[in-house]
Steps between C-alpha positions, in 0.01 A plus 500: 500500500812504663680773253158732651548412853844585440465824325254608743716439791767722338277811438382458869816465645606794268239684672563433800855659441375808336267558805699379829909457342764775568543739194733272315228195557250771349637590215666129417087391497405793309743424207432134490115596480515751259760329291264197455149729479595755293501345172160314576420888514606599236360259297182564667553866437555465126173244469282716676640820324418331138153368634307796604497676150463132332243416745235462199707267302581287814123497600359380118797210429423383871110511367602293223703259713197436734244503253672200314550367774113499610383385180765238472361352826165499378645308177633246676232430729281477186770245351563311846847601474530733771796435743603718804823454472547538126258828523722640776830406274320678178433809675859508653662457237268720294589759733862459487526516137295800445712716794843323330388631153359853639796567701734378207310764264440781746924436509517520149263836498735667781845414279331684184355768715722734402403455087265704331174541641337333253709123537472514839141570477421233208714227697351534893147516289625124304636351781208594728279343282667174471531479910102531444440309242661161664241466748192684318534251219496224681211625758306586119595126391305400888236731445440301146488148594275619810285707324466151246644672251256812433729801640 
């Protein structure tokens, strides 16, 4: 709480410089700003760049994320096992490690980019699928044991 408090006093006293300092007060905040924004932005730049045209893939794993976790809820309240906190731990960490893997595969697609059409088609197509398949099999593995075992 403190680092916050801190780091918001510095952008408004930055600020504060770039509107009412003297030209050298001006640019001094300007740097310091930019210098500690800019590679947020860029980051940002690059994330939203790849997710507009991937916007489909993004859209069905996140389906597949919150389907298992609706039918694992419904699981565990049918077992009595249900827990808040462990739920909101699952999904975390379900979340983490299907963003870790994506963004380590949509890496690995960007260093063979440059390969025949044909790898670089075959291995976004694999590794897309497996980003998928983590959380669909286990929401199909929920949707068994809730469905008692007939889907």
């Amino acid at each position: 709480m403190i680092k916050i408090t801190r780091m918001i006093r510095f952008f408004l006293l930055q600020f504060m410089e770039i509107a009412d300092g003297d030209l050298s007060a001006k640019l001094s905040g300007a740097l310091k700003v930019s210098l500690i924004i800019s590679p947020f932005l860029f980051v940002w730049d690059k994330i939203v760049k790849w997710g507009i045209p991937n916007q489909d893939y993004i859209l069905i794993v996140l389906m597949a994320i919150l389907l298992d976790w609706f039918f694992g809820i419904i699981k565990h309240l049918q077992k009595r096992t249900f827990s808040f906190k462990k739920n909101a731990l699952g999904l975390v960490l379900k979340i983490a490690l299907t963003v870790g893997a994506g963004m380590l595969f949509e890496g690995l697609n960007s260093i063979v980019k440059d390969s025949a059409d044909i790898i670089v088609v075959s291995l976004t197509t694999v590794t897309r699928v497996i980003v998928f398949l983590y959380p669909a099999v286990s929401a199909w593995q929920n949707i068994y044991i809730v469905s008692d075992e007939r889907f």
